[in-house]
Amino acid sequence: MANTDESEYVSKPAPRLCFLRRDEGERYGFNLTVERGSRGHLVRKLASRGAAERSGLRDGDRVLEVNGFFVDDVSQAVMARRIRISGNQLCVLVLDQEGYERAQAQGDDLLPLVKSHEMKACKSPRLCHVTRNHSHSGLGVSFNPVEGEKGHFSVGLVHGGAAERAGLRRGDRLVWMNGAAVSDLTHSALTKMVKKCGDHITLLVVDSETEKKFVQQKWPILPAMAVPCNLPHRARSLALALGPHGYGFLLKEGKTSSGGTVHVVQEVHDDSPAQRAGMQAGELLLEVDWESMESLAHKDVVERVKQSSPQITLTIISAQGLDFYGKLGLSPVLFCGDEAGGEQQERDTPLPSVTEETPEQVVASLCASLEDSVASLSATSEEVVDGLPAQRHCVLEKGPLGFGLDFDSVQHTSGIVVSQVTLGGPGHRAGLAEGEVVVEVNGHNVERKYLEDLLMLVKAGGKHLSLVVKNQSHHSNDQDQTCSGLESHDSEEEAGDSFL
């Protein structure tokens, strides 16, 4: 008589997909923790009716993927970075606590579990940059409305043309153009947009079957999910080891025309760790060990570098690259090299070579570039008192990832301040700075209003935001910061310059 195995079949844990969408100035409303002695990232402290709770995220969930990137085995800093660069929309794949513990007990590899989710059968969207070919077929692309599907456009190509070489495929569906979603556009409006693009156009596209699947499941197609194709600029991650004379570069504090602070690599010394890693004069420092430096003063950036010795990972980009992503409303580090410390293999054409300029020319070029983007995308007026701006009126146009601003209440007093400004976003291009006090939103005085009232006014304004802000302080002192112990230098060093 044959024996039968009557043990109960144990099903594999099933991952769950959650899409988080937050309003302008709102936080996602959850914390991530790493428990001692355990791997993975645990969801805790969900805000009541916050973006995370509304998406179906639950306390105790384990995050496996963020925007299609496996994160169960990455550090907390890399995880936070993945979320930060996503803007106002976020896609997370999670396992509930019971499923995660069952998978661990059964010895299940989490990667096959992730790959078994139905979304993984879909092809990735592509972010393609097309440069006009003046001698043959121009941009080499056309857009045709899909019959019976309002706001859906199919891609037509000239064989061998610029668009095909940039990674577009015949029959692709267009998601957005130059940072603007096309789902609400008529074919006539789309055609006018193409004509205004000039010699360059950046397109987010996806194949028709993937679009159909996403529409059926009501999944948004996000730039953060895309594969970059032919992008002219990419941030780079450089791994440096401290040498006997420091890292071998001079970091200079630069100012944009709007008053924003950038950290410019002014000099790179011969045969230094920085030069061997590929750093070039004129590039901008964005991150130190995956932590954003955009809101820090020069002295704090220098201190952060000192704390990371003797090994450090720096994220850098050209001034032109910062402007490029800013105009698209995307984080400049969205398509950076991988988090392992080296650069990922390029899936598009090589980056253009950097022209040789003097440090002064580089800084001047950066300021002019950012000034142009401010002039074209925002309008700012100032009320001046005693030669210093007292109040400023800024008009912003919403990008694909929002206005690039966060707000917060002022402790121990009434008022609301700008708490965060996303580098390269609409708020940054309009010249807004962290710590500025908000006086008016869309014509309504908010000096004695609650944060919730301000957020409602921002939301009611739709794609446009009018702000009147004022500085808490009308002066700041430049400080000469020196990384003592990293490299010696002359006492005549200019304020805001630091040898590293």
CSV table of C-alpha atoms in Angstrom, one decimal, residues 39-442:
chain,number,residue,atom,x,y,z
A,39,ARG,CA,18.0,42.3,6.9
A,40,GLY,CA,15.5,44.3,4.9
A,41,HIS,CA,13.5,47.5,5.4
A,42,LEU,CA,10.5,47.5,7.7
A,43,VAL,CA,7.6,49.9,7.3
A,44,ARG,CA,6.6,51.6,10.6
A,45,LYS,CA,4.6,54.6,11.9
A,46,LEU,CA,2.2,55.1,9.1
A,47,ALA,CA,0.5,58.6,9.3
A,48,SER,CA,-3.3,58.3,9.5
A,49,ARG,CA,-4.8,58.9,6.0
A,50,GLY,CA,-1.3,59.7,4.7
A,51,ALA,CA,-0.1,58.8,1.2
A,52,ALA,CA,1.4,55.5,2.4
A,53,GLU,CA,-1.8,54.4,4.2
A,54,ARG,CA,-3.9,55.5,1.2
A,55,SER,CA,-1.8,53.3,-1.1
A,56,GLY,CA,-2.5,50.2,1.0
A,57,LEU,CA,0.9,50.1,2.7
A,58,ARG,CA,0.7,48.5,6.1
A,59,ASP,CA,2.7,48.5,9.3
A,60,GLY,CA,5.2,45.7,9.3
A,61,ASP,CA,5.5,45.4,5.5
A,62,ARG,CA,8.9,44.7,4.1
A,63,VAL,CA,10.0,46.7,1.1
A,64,LEU,CA,11.5,44.5,-1.6
A,65,GLU,CA,11.6,47.0,-4.5
A,66,VAL,CA,11.4,50.7,-5.1
A,67,ASN,CA,10.5,51.8,-8.7
A,68,GLY,CA,11.6,48.4,-10.0
A,69,PHE,CA,15.0,48.3,-8.2
A,70,PHE,CA,15.6,45.4,-5.7
A,71,VAL,CA,16.4,47.0,-2.3
A,72,ASP,CA,16.2,44.2,0.3
A,73,ASP,CA,20.0,44.0,0.4
A,74,VAL,CA,20.9,47.7,0.2
A,75,SER,CA,21.9,50.1,2.9
A,76,GLN,CA,19.5,52.5,4.6
A,77,ALA,CA,21.2,55.4,2.9
A,78,VAL,CA,20.7,53.9,-0.6
A,79,MET,CA,17.1,53.1,0.3
A,80,ALA,CA,16.4,56.6,1.4
A,81,ARG,CA,18.0,57.9,-1.8
A,82,ARG,CA,15.8,55.8,-4.0
A,83,ILE,CA,12.8,57.3,-2.4
A,84,ARG,CA,14.1,60.8,-2.3
A,85,ILE,CA,14.8,61.0,-6.1
A,86,SER,CA,11.3,59.7,-7.0
A,87,GLY,CA,9.6,63.0,-6.6
A,88,ASN,CA,5.9,62.9,-5.7
A,89,GLN,CA,5.1,59.4,-7.0
A,90,LEU,CA,6.6,56.1,-5.7
A,91,CYS,CA,6.1,52.5,-6.6
A,92,VAL,CA,7.0,49.9,-3.9
A,93,LEU,CA,6.8,46.1,-4.0
A,94,VAL,CA,6.3,44.7,-0.5
A,95,LEU,CA,5.8,41.5,1.5
A,96,ASP,CA,3.7,41.6,4.7
A,97,GLN,CA,5.5,40.6,7.8
A,98,GLU,CA,4.1,37.1,8.0
A,99,GLY,CA,5.0,36.4,4.4
A,100,TYR,CA,8.5,37.7,4.8
A,101,GLU,CA,9.1,35.6,7.9
A,102,ARG,CA,7.7,32.5,6.2
A,103,ALA,CA,9.9,33.1,3.2
A,104,GLN,CA,12.9,33.4,5.5
A,105,ALA,CA,11.9,30.2,7.4
A,106,GLN,CA,11.5,28.2,4.2
A,107,GLY,CA,14.8,29.5,2.9
A,108,ASP,CA,13.1,31.1,-0.1
A,109,ASP,CA,15.2,33.4,-2.3
A,110,LEU,CA,13.4,36.7,-2.4
A,111,LEU,CA,14.6,37.6,-5.9
A,112,PRO,CA,12.5,34.9,-7.6
A,113,LEU,CA,9.5,36.0,-5.5
A,114,VAL,CA,10.0,39.5,-6.9
A,115,LYS,CA,10.4,38.3,-10.4
A,116,SER,CA,7.2,36.3,-10.1
A,117,HIS,CA,5.1,39.4,-9.7
A,118,GLU,CA,3.0,40.2,-12.8
A,119,MET,CA,4.5,43.6,-13.2
A,120,LYS,CA,8.0,42.0,-13.9
A,121,ALA,CA,6.6,40.5,-17.1
A,122,CYS,CA,6.2,44.1,-18.5
A,123,LYS,CA,9.0,45.8,-20.3
A,124,SER,CA,10.5,48.9,-18.8
A,125,PRO,CA,9.6,52.4,-20.1
A,126,ARG,CA,12.4,54.2,-21.9
A,127,LEU,CA,13.5,57.8,-21.5
A,128,CYS,CA,14.9,58.8,-24.9
A,129,HIS,CA,16.7,62.0,-25.9
A,130,VAL,CA,16.5,62.9,-29.6
A,131,THR,CA,18.7,65.4,-31.4
A,132,ARG,CA,17.6,66.7,-34.7
A,133,ASN,CA,19.6,65.6,-37.8
A,134,HIS,CA,19.7,68.7,-40.0
A,135,SER,CA,20.9,66.8,-43.0
A,136,HIS,CA,18.4,64.0,-42.9
A,137,SER,CA,14.7,63.7,-41.7
A,138,GLY,CA,15.0,66.1,-38.8
A,139,LEU,CA,13.9,64.5,-35.5
A,140,GLY,CA,12.6,61.5,-37.5
A,141,VAL,CA,9.5,60.9,-35.4
A,142,SER,CA,5.8,61.5,-35.6
A,143,PHE,CA,2.9,60.9,-33.2
A,144,ASN,CA,-0.5,59.5,-34.2
A,145,PRO,CA,-3.6,59.5,-32.0
A,146,VAL,CA,-4.7,56.0,-31.1
A,147,GLU,CA,-8.3,55.5,-32.3
A,148,GLY,CA,-10.8,55.4,-29.5
A,149,GLU,CA,-8.3,56.1,-26.8
A,150,LYS,CA,-8.2,59.8,-25.9
A,151,GLY,CA,-4.8,61.1,-24.8
A,152,HIS,CA,-2.9,58.1,-26.2
A,153,PHE,CA,-0.4,58.5,-29.0
A,154,SER,CA,1.5,56.0,-31.1
A,155,VAL,CA,5.0,56.6,-32.3
A,156,GLY,CA,5.9,56.7,-36.0
A,157,LEU,CA,9.5,56.6,-37.1
A,158,VAL,CA,11.7,57.4,-40.1
A,159,HIS,CA,13.8,54.3,-40.7
A,160,GLY,CA,17.4,55.1,-39.6
A,161,GLY,CA,16.4,58.5,-38.4
A,162,ALA,CA,17.5,60.4,-35.2
A,163,ALA,CA,14.6,59.1,-33.1
A,164,GLU,CA,15.2,55.4,-34.0
A,165,ARG,CA,18.9,55.8,-33.2
A,166,ALA,CA,17.9,57.3,-29.9
A,167,GLY,CA,16.1,54.2,-28.8
A,168,LEU,CA,12.5,54.8,-29.9
A,169,ARG,CA,10.6,51.9,-31.6
A,170,ARG,CA,7.8,52.0,-34.1
A,171,GLY,CA,4.4,51.6,-32.3
A,172,ASP,CA,5.7,52.8,-28.9
A,173,ARG,CA,3.2,54.8,-26.9
A,174,LEU,CA,4.1,58.3,-25.8
A,175,VAL,CA,3.8,59.0,-22.0
A,176,TRP,CA,5.3,62.5,-21.7
A,177,MET,CA,7.4,65.0,-23.7
A,178,ASN,CA,10.0,67.3,-22.2
A,179,GLY,CA,8.6,66.6,-18.7
A,180,ALA,CA,4.9,67.3,-19.6
A,181,ALA,CA,2.4,64.5,-19.5
A,182,VAL,CA,0.5,64.1,-22.8
A,183,SER,CA,-2.6,62.2,-21.5
A,184,ASP,CA,-4.7,65.4,-21.4
A,185,LEU,CA,-3.5,66.8,-24.8
A,186,THR,CA,-5.2,66.8,-28.1
A,187,HIS,CA,-3.2,65.8,-31.2
A,188,SER,CA,-3.2,69.5,-32.3
A,189,ALA,CA,-1.7,70.6,-28.9
A,190,LEU,CA,0.9,67.8,-29.1
A,191,THR,CA,1.9,68.9,-32.6
A,192,LYS,CA,2.5,72.5,-31.4
A,193,MET,CA,4.6,71.2,-28.5
A,194,VAL,CA,6.8,69.3,-31.0
A,195,LYS,CA,7.3,72.4,-33.1
A,196,LYS,CA,8.4,74.4,-30.1
A,197,CYS,CA,11.1,71.8,-29.1
A,198,GLY,CA,13.7,73.0,-31.5
A,199,ASP,CA,16.7,70.7,-32.1
A,200,HIS,CA,16.2,68.5,-29.0
A,201,ILE,CA,13.3,66.5,-27.5
A,202,THR,CA,13.2,64.1,-24.5
A,203,LEU,CA,10.5,61.5,-24.6
A,204,LEU,CA,9.2,58.9,-22.1
A,205,VAL,CA,7.8,56.0,-24.1
A,206,VAL,CA,6.7,52.4,-23.5
A,207,ASP,CA,5.6,49.5,-25.8
A,208,SER,CA,1.9,49.2,-26.5
A,209,GLU,CA,1.4,45.9,-24.6
A,210,THR,CA,3.0,47.3,-21.5
A,211,GLU,CA,0.9,50.4,-21.7
A,212,LYS,CA,-2.2,48.3,-22.0
A,213,LYS,CA,-1.3,46.3,-18.9
A,214,PHE,CA,-0.5,49.4,-16.9
A,215,VAL,CA,-3.8,51.0,-17.9
A,216,GLN,CA,-5.8,47.8,-17.0
A,217,GLN,CA,-4.1,47.7,-13.5
A,218,LYS,CA,-4.3,51.4,-13.1
A,219,TRP,CA,-0.5,51.6,-12.6
A,220,PRO,CA,1.2,54.9,-13.4
A,221,ILE,CA,4.2,54.9,-15.7
A,222,LEU,CA,6.9,56.8,-13.9
A,223,PRO,CA,10.2,58.3,-15.1
A,224,ALA,CA,11.9,56.6,-12.2
A,225,MET,CA,11.1,53.2,-13.7
A,226,ALA,CA,12.6,54.1,-17.1
A,227,VAL,CA,15.7,52.8,-18.9
A,228,PRO,CA,17.8,55.9,-20.0
A,229,CYS,CA,18.5,56.0,-23.8
A,230,ASN,CA,20.9,58.5,-25.4
A,231,LEU,CA,20.7,61.0,-22.6
A,232,PRO,CA,23.3,63.7,-23.1
A,233,HIS,CA,24.1,64.1,-19.4
A,234,ARG,CA,24.4,61.6,-16.6
A,235,ALA,CA,25.4,62.0,-12.9
A,236,ARG,CA,28.4,59.9,-12.0
A,237,SER,CA,29.3,58.1,-8.7
A,238,LEU,CA,33.1,58.2,-8.0
A,239,ALA,CA,34.7,56.0,-5.3
A,240,LEU,CA,37.8,57.7,-3.8
A,241,ALA,CA,40.3,56.5,-1.2
A,242,LEU,CA,42.2,59.1,0.8
A,243,GLY,CA,45.7,59.7,-0.4
A,244,PRO,CA,48.8,61.0,1.4
A,245,HIS,CA,47.8,64.6,0.3
A,246,GLY,CA,44.0,64.2,0.6
A,247,TYR,CA,41.6,63.5,-2.2
A,248,GLY,CA,43.2,66.0,-4.5
A,249,PHE,CA,40.5,68.5,-5.5
A,250,LEU,CA,39.5,72.0,-4.6
A,251,LEU,CA,35.8,72.5,-3.8
A,252,LYS,CA,34.4,76.0,-4.3
A,253,GLU,CA,31.1,77.5,-3.1
A,254,GLY,CA,29.3,79.0,-6.1
A,255,LYS,CA,26.2,81.1,-6.2
A,256,THR,CA,23.5,81.1,-8.9
A,257,SER,CA,21.9,84.3,-10.1
A,258,SER,CA,18.9,83.4,-7.9
A,259,GLY,CA,21.0,83.1,-4.8
A,260,GLY,CA,21.1,79.3,-4.6
A,261,THR,CA,24.3,77.6,-3.5
A,262,VAL,CA,26.2,75.0,-5.6
A,263,HIS,CA,29.4,73.2,-4.8
A,264,VAL,CA,31.8,73.4,-7.8
A,265,VAL,CA,34.9,71.4,-8.3
A,266,GLN,CA,37.4,74.2,-9.2
A,267,GLU,CA,40.6,72.2,-9.5
A,268,VAL,CA,41.6,68.5,-9.7
A,269,HIS,CA,45.3,67.8,-8.9
A,270,ASP,CA,47.4,65.6,-11.1
A,271,ASP,CA,47.8,62.0,-10.2
A,272,SER,CA,45.4,62.5,-7.2
A,273,PRO,CA,42.6,60.0,-6.1
A,274,ALA,CA,40.1,62.5,-7.6
A,275,GLN,CA,41.8,62.6,-11.0
A,276,ARG,CA,42.2,58.8,-11.1
A,277,ALA,CA,38.5,58.4,-10.3
A,278,GLY,CA,37.7,60.6,-13.3
A,279,MET,CA,36.7,63.8,-11.6
A,280,GLN,CA,37.0,67.0,-13.8
A,281,ALA,CA,37.1,70.7,-13.0
A,282,GLY,CA,33.8,72.4,-13.3
A,283,GLU,CA,31.6,69.5,-12.2
A,284,LEU,CA,29.2,70.0,-9.4
A,285,LEU,CA,29.1,67.9,-6.2
A,286,LEU,CA,25.6,66.6,-5.5
A,287,GLU,CA,26.0,63.8,-3.0
A,288,VAL,CA,28.4,62.5,-0.4
A,289,ASP,CA,28.0,58.8,0.4
A,290,TRP,CA,24.5,58.9,-1.3
A,291,GLU,CA,23.4,61.8,1.0
A,292,SER,CA,22.2,64.9,-0.8
A,293,MET,CA,24.3,68.0,-0.3
A,294,GLU,CA,21.8,70.4,-2.0
A,295,SER,CA,20.5,72.0,1.2
A,296,LEU,CA,23.8,72.2,3.1
A,297,ALA,CA,26.1,75.2,3.5
A,298,HIS,CA,29.7,74.9,2.2
A,299,LYS,CA,31.2,74.4,5.7
A,300,ASP,CA,28.7,71.5,6.3
A,301,VAL,CA,29.6,69.8,3.0
A,302,VAL,CA,33.3,70.0,3.9
A,303,GLU,CA,32.6,68.6,7.3
A,304,ARG,CA,30.6,65.8,5.7
A,305,VAL,CA,33.6,64.9,3.5
A,306,LYS,CA,36.0,64.9,6.5
A,307,GLN,CA,33.7,62.5,8.4
A,308,SER,CA,33.7,60.0,5.5
A,309,SER,CA,37.5,59.6,5.4
A,310,PRO,CA,39.4,57.5,4.5
A,311,GLN,CA,37.0,56.3,1.8
A,312,ILE,CA,34.2,58.2,0.2
A,313,THR,CA,31.7,58.0,-2.7
A,314,LEU,CA,30.9,61.3,-4.4
A,315,THR,CA,28.1,61.9,-6.9
A,316,ILE,CA,28.9,64.6,-9.5
A,317,ILE,CA,27.3,66.1,-12.6
A,318,SER,CA,28.1,68.9,-15.1
A,319,ALA,CA,26.5,72.3,-14.8
A,320,GLN,CA,24.8,71.6,-18.2
A,321,GLY,CA,23.5,68.3,-16.8
A,322,LEU,CA,22.0,70.0,-13.7
A,323,ASP,CA,20.1,72.4,-16.0
A,324,PHE,CA,19.0,69.5,-18.3
A,325,TYR,CA,17.3,67.5,-15.6
A,326,GLY,CA,15.9,70.7,-14.0
A,327,LYS,CA,14.0,71.5,-17.1
A,328,LEU,CA,12.6,68.0,-17.2
A,329,GLY,CA,11.6,68.2,-13.6
A,330,LEU,CA,13.7,65.2,-12.7
A,331,SER,CA,16.3,64.6,-10.0
A,332,PRO,CA,19.8,65.0,-11.5
A,333,VAL,CA,20.8,61.7,-9.8
A,334,LEU,CA,17.9,59.7,-11.1
A,335,PHE,CA,20.1,57.9,-13.7
A,336,CYS,CA,23.3,57.9,-11.9
A,337,GLY,CA,25.9,55.1,-11.7
A,338,ASP,CA,25.0,52.1,-9.5
A,339,GLU,CA,25.2,52.2,-5.7
A,340,ALA,CA,28.0,49.7,-5.4
A,341,GLY,CA,30.6,52.5,-5.8
A,342,GLY,CA,31.4,52.1,-9.5
A,343,GLU,CA,29.6,53.3,-12.5
A,344,GLN,CA,27.0,51.2,-14.2
A,345,GLN,CA,27.5,50.1,-17.8
A,346,GLU,CA,26.1,52.7,-20.1
A,347,ARG,CA,23.1,51.6,-22.1
A,348,ASP,CA,23.1,54.7,-24.2
A,349,THR,CA,25.6,56.6,-26.1
A,350,PRO,CA,28.8,57.8,-24.3
A,351,LEU,CA,28.7,61.1,-22.6
A,352,PRO,CA,30.1,64.0,-24.6
A,353,SER,CA,33.7,65.1,-23.7
A,354,VAL,CA,34.0,68.0,-21.3
A,355,THR,CA,35.5,71.1,-22.9
A,356,GLU,CA,38.5,72.7,-21.2
A,357,GLU,CA,37.6,75.9,-19.4
A,358,THR,CA,39.1,78.0,-16.7
A,359,PRO,CA,37.4,77.6,-13.3
A,360,GLU,CA,36.1,81.2,-13.6
A,361,GLN,CA,34.6,80.4,-17.0
A,362,VAL,CA,33.0,77.3,-15.5
A,363,VAL,CA,31.3,79.1,-12.7
A,364,ALA,CA,30.2,81.9,-15.0
A,365,SER,CA,28.7,79.3,-17.4
A,366,LEU,CA,26.9,77.6,-14.6
A,367,CYS,CA,25.3,80.9,-13.4
A,368,ALA,CA,24.3,81.9,-16.9
A,369,SER,CA,22.8,78.5,-17.5
A,370,LEU,CA,20.7,78.5,-14.4
A,371,GLU,CA,19.7,82.1,-15.0
A,372,ASP,CA,18.4,81.2,-18.4
A,373,SER,CA,16.2,78.4,-16.9
A,374,VAL,CA,14.8,80.7,-14.3
A,375,ALA,CA,14.0,83.4,-16.9
A,376,SER,CA,12.2,80.9,-19.1
A,377,LEU,CA,10.2,78.9,-16.5
A,378,SER,CA,9.4,81.3,-13.7
A,379,ALA,CA,8.9,85.0,-13.0
A,380,THR,CA,10.2,86.6,-9.8
A,381,SER,CA,9.8,90.2,-8.5
A,382,GLU,CA,11.3,91.7,-5.4
A,383,GLU,CA,10.4,94.4,-2.9
A,384,VAL,CA,13.7,96.0,-1.7
A,385,VAL,CA,14.2,97.6,1.7
A,386,ASP,CA,17.5,99.2,2.5
A,387,GLY,CA,19.1,97.6,-0.5
A,388,LEU,CA,18.1,94.1,0.5
A,389,PRO,CA,15.0,92.0,-0.7
A,390,ALA,CA,12.2,92.0,1.9
A,391,GLN,CA,9.6,90.1,0.0
A,392,ARG,CA,9.7,88.3,-3.3
A,393,HIS,CA,6.9,87.2,-5.6
A,394,CYS,CA,7.7,83.8,-7.4
A,395,VAL,CA,5.5,82.2,-10.0
A,396,LEU,CA,6.1,78.4,-10.6
A,397,GLU,CA,4.8,76.0,-13.2
A,398,LYS,CA,4.3,72.4,-12.0
A,399,GLY,CA,6.7,69.8,-13.4
A,400,PRO,CA,6.0,66.1,-13.7
A,401,LEU,CA,7.3,65.6,-10.1
A,402,GLY,CA,5.5,68.6,-8.7
A,403,PHE,CA,6.7,72.1,-7.7
A,404,GLY,CA,9.9,70.7,-6.0
A,405,LEU,CA,9.0,72.2,-2.6
A,406,ASP,CA,8.2,71.1,0.9
A,407,PHE,CA,6.7,73.3,3.6
A,408,ASP,CA,6.7,73.1,7.4
A,409,SER,CA,5.3,75.0,10.4
A,410,VAL,CA,7.6,77.3,12.3
A,411,GLN,CA,8.1,76.1,15.9
A,412,HIS,CA,7.2,78.4,18.8
A,413,THR,CA,5.7,81.0,16.5
A,414,SER,CA,3.1,81.4,13.8
A,415,GLY,CA,4.0,81.1,10.2
A,416,ILE,CA,5.0,78.5,7.5
A,417,VAL,CA,8.5,78.2,5.9
A,418,VAL,CA,9.9,76.5,2.9
A,419,SER,CA,11.5,73.4,4.4
A,420,GLN,CA,13.0,71.8,1.4
A,421,VAL,CA,13.8,72.9,-2.2
A,422,THR,CA,14.5,70.1,-4.7
A,423,LEU,CA,17.7,70.8,-6.7
A,424,GLY,CA,16.8,71.7,-10.3
A,425,GLY,CA,13.1,71.7,-9.7
A,426,PRO,CA,10.6,74.5,-10.4
A,427,GLY,CA,11.1,76.0,-6.9
A,428,HIS,CA,14.9,76.0,-7.2
A,429,ARG,CA,14.7,77.6,-10.6
A,430,ALA,CA,12.5,80.3,-9.2
A,431,GLY,CA,15.1,81.1,-6.6
A,432,LEU,CA,13.3,79.9,-3.6
A,433,ALA,CA,15.5,78.9,-0.6
A,434,GLU,CA,15.0,76.8,2.5
A,435,GLY,CA,13.9,78.8,5.5
A,436,GLU,CA,12.1,81.5,3.6
A,437,VAL,CA,8.7,82.4,5.2
A,438,VAL,CA,5.6,82.1,3.1
A,439,VAL,CA,3.5,85.2,3.1
A,440,GLU,CA,1.0,84.5,0.3
A,441,VAL,CA,-0.2,81.5,-1.7
A,442,ASN,CA,-2.1,82.2,-4.9
